[in-house]
mmCIF file of C-alpha atoms in Angstrom:
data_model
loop_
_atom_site.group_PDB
_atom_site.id
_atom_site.type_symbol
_atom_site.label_atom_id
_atom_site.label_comp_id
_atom_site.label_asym_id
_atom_site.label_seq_id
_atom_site.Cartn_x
_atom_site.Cartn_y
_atom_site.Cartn_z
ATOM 1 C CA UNK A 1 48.844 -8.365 32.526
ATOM 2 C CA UNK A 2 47.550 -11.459 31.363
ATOM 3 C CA UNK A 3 46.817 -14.468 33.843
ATOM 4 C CA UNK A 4 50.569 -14.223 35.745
ATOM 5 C CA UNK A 5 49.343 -16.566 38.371
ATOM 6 C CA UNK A 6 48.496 -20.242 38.511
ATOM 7 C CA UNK A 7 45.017 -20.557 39.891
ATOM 8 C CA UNK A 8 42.206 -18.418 40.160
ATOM 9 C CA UNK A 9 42.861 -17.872 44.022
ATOM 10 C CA UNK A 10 46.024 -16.242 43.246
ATOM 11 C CA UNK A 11 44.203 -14.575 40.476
ATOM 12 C CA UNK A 12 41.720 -12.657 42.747
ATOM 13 C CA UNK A 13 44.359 -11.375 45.335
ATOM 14 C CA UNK A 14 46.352 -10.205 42.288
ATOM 15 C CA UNK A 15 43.078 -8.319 41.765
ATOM 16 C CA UNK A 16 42.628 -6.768 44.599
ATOM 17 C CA UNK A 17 46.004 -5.285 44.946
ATOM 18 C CA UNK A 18 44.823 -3.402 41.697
ATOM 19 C CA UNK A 19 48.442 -2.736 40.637
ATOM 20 C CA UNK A 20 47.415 -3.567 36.915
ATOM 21 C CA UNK A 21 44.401 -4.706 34.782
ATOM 22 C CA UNK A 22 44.499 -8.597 34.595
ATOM 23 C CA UNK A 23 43.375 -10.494 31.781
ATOM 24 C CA UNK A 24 42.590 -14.535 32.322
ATOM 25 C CA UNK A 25 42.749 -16.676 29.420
ATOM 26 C CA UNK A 26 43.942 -19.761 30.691
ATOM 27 C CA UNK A 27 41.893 -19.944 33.805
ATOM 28 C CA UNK A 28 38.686 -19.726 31.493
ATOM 29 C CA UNK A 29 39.737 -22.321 28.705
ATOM 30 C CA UNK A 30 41.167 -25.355 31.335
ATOM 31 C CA UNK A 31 37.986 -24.780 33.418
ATOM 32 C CA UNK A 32 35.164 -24.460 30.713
ATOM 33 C CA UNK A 33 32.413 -26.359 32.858
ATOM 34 C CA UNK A 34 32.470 -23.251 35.247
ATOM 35 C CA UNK A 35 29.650 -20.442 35.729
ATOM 36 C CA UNK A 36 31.882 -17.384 34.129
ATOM 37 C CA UNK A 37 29.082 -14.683 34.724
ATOM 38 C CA UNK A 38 31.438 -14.014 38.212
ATOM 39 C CA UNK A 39 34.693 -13.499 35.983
ATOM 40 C CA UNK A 40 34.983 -9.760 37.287
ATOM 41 C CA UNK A 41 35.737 -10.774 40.268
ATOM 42 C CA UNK A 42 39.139 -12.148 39.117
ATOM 43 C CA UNK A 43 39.424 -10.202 35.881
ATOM 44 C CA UNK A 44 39.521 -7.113 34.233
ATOM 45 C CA UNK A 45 39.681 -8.495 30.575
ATOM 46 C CA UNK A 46 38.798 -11.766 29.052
ATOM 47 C CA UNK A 47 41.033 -13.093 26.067
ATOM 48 C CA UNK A 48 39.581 -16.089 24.208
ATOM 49 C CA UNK A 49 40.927 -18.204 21.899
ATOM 50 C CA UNK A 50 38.125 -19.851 20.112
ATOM 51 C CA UNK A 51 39.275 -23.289 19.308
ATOM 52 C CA UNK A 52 40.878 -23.980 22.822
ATOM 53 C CA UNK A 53 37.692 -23.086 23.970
ATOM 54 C CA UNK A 54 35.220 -25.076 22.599
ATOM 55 C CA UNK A 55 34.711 -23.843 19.259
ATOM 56 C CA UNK A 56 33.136 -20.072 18.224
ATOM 57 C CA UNK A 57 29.794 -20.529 19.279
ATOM 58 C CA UNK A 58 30.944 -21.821 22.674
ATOM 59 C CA UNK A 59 33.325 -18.994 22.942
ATOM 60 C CA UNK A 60 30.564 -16.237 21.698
ATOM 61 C CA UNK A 61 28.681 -17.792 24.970
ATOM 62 C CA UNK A 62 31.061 -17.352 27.438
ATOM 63 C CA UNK A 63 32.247 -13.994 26.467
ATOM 64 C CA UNK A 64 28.277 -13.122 26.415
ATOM 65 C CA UNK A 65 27.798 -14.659 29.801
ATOM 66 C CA UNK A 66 31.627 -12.919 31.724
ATOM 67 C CA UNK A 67 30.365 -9.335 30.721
ATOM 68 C CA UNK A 68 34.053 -8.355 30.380
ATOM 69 C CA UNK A 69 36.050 -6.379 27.634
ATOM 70 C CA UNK A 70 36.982 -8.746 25.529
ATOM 71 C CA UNK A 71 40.055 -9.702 23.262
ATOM 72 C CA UNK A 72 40.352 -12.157 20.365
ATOM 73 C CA UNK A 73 43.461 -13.845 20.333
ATOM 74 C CA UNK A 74 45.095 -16.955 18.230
ATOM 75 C CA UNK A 75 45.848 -20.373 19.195
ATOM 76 C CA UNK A 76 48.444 -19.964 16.011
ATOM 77 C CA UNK A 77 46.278 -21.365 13.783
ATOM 78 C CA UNK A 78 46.528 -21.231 9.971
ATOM 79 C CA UNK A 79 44.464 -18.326 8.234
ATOM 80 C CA UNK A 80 41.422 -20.779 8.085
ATOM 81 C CA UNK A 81 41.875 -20.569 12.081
ATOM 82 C CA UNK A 82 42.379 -16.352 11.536
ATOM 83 C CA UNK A 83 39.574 -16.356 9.697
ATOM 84 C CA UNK A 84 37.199 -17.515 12.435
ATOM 85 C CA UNK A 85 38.961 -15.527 15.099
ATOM 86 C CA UNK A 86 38.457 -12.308 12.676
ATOM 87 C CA UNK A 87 35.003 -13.385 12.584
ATOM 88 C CA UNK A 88 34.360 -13.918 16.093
ATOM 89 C CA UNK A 89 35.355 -10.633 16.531
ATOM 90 C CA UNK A 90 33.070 -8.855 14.210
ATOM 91 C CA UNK A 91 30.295 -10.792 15.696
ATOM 92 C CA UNK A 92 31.352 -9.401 19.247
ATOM 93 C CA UNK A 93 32.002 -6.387 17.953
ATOM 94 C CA UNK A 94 35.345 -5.653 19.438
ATOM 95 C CA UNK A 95 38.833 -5.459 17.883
ATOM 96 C CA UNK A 96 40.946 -8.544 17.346
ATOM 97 C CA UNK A 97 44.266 -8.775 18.814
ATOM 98 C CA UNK A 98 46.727 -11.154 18.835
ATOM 99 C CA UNK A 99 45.553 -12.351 15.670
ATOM 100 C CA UNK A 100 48.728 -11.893 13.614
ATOM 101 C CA UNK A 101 50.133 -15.297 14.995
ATOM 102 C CA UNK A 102 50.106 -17.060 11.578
ATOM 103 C CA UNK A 103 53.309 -15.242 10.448
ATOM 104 C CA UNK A 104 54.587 -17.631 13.105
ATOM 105 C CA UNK A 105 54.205 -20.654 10.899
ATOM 106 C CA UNK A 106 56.674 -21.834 8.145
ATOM 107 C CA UNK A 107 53.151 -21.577 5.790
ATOM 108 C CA UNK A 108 49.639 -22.115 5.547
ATOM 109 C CA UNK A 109 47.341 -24.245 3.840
ATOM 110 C CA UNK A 110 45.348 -21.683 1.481
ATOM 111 C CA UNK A 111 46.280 -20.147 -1.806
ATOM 112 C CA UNK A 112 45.301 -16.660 0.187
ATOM 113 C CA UNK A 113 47.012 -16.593 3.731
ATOM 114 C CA UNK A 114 46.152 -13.660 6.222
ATOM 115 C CA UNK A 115 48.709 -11.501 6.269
ATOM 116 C CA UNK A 116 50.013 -9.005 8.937
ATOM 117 C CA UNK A 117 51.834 -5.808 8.419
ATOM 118 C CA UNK A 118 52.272 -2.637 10.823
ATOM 119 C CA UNK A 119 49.793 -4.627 12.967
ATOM 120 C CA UNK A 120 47.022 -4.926 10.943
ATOM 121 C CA UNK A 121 45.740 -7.856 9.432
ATOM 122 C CA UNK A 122 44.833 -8.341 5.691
ATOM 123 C CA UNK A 123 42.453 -11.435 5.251
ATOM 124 C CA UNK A 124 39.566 -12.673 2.997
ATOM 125 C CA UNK A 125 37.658 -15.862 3.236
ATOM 126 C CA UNK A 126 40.497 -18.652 2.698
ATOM 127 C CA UNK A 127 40.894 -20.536 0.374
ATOM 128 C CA UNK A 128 42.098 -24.712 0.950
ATOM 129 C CA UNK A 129 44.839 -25.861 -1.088
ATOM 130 C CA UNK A 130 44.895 -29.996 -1.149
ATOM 131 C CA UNK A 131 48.382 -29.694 -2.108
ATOM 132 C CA UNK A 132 49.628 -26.974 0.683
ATOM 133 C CA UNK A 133 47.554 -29.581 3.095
ATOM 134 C CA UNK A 134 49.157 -32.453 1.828
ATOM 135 C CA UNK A 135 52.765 -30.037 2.703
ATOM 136 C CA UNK A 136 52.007 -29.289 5.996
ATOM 137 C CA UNK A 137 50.624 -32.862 7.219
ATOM 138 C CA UNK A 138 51.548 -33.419 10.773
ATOM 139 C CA UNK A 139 53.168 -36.755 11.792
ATOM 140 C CA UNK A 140 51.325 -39.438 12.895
ATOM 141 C CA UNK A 141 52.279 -38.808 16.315
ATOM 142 C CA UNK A 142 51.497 -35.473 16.235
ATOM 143 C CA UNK A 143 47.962 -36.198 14.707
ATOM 144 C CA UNK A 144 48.167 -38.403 18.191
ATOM 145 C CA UNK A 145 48.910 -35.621 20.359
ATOM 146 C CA UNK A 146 45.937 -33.548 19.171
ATOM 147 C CA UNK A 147 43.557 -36.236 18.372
ATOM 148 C CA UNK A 148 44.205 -36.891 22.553
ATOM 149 C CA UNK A 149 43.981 -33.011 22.993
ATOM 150 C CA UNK A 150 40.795 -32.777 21.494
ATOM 151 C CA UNK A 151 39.908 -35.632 24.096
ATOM 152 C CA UNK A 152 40.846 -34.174 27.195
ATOM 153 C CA UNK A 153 39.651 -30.763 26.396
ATOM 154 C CA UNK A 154 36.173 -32.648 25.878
ATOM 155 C CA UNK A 155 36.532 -35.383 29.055
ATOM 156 C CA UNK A 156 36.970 -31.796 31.556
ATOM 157 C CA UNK A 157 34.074 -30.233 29.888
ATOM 158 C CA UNK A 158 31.872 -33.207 30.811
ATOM 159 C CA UNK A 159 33.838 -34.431 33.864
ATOM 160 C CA UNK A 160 34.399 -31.459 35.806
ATOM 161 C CA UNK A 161 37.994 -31.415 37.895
ATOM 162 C CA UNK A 162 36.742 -27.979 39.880
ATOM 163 C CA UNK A 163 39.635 -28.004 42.597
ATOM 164 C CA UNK A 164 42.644 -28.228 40.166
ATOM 165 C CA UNK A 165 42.109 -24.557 39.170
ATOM 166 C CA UNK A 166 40.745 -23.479 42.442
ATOM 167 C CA UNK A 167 37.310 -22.393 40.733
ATOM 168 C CA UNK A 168 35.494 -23.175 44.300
ATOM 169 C CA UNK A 169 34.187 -19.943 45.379
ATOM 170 C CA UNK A 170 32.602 -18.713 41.534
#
């Protein structure tokens, strides 16, 4: 099951019950200034998204450093976004999952999007299409939204908020 609690209290009395594995995603990627070497504790899997996490060498680090099975998942990015997931995967060597998320988009910005069928995903390195970029533009206020994303994500890393998440006794 993946991360069906709140905080990461909840999350380790969910794991002691051992009913079912657990896998934490969101507890890792809204608390990335913690020491995840402990993750086990909470966790039976760890699912990272790469972007939401700090990019793919941050995310290579903290996958190295929880010692847990992990999974590659999307943050529905385009294929350039697959691409590095896919990647990140191979350089982890473990099977990526939940990659097949860009089927979820009205279309993509290369000439070569990834492409999913009977669960398997066909990629290559992508290729940018100015014009498909152009087509897909967000709004202005949308460019807002992420451009203040992209903030946040950053103030936390550097301005630690421990309790909210209940990351105390790691």
């Amino acid at each position: 099951i993946e991360q069906p609690v709140g905080t990461i209290a909840e999350l380790q009395k969910l794991k002691e019950l051992e009913i079912l594995p657990i896998a934490i995603d969101e507890g890792v990627r809204k608390n990335l200034n913690q020491d995840f070497s402990r993750l086990n504790e909470v966790a039976d899997f760890l699912i990272l998204k790469w972007q939401p996490t700090g990019g793919f060498k941050e995310a290579s680090r903290i996958s190295k450093v929880a010692g847990l099975p992990v999974v590659i998942s999307s943050a529905l990015e385009s294929s350039v976004g697959i691409y590095q997931g896919v990647l990140l995967a191979s350089e982890l060597s473990v099977l990526p999952a939940g990659l097949g998320t860009v089927s979820l988009l009205s279309g993509d910005i290369t000439v070569n999007p990834a492409k999913v069928k009977s669960g398997k995903i066909k990629y290559e390195k992508p290729i940018l299409d100015l014009d498909l970029i152009n087509k897909f533009q967000a709004s202005g206020q949308r460019v807002t939204w992420w451009e203040d994303r992209v903030s946040r994500i950053w103030e936390n890393y550097l301005l630690p908020n421990k309790d909210e998440y209940g990351w105390d006794f790691l």
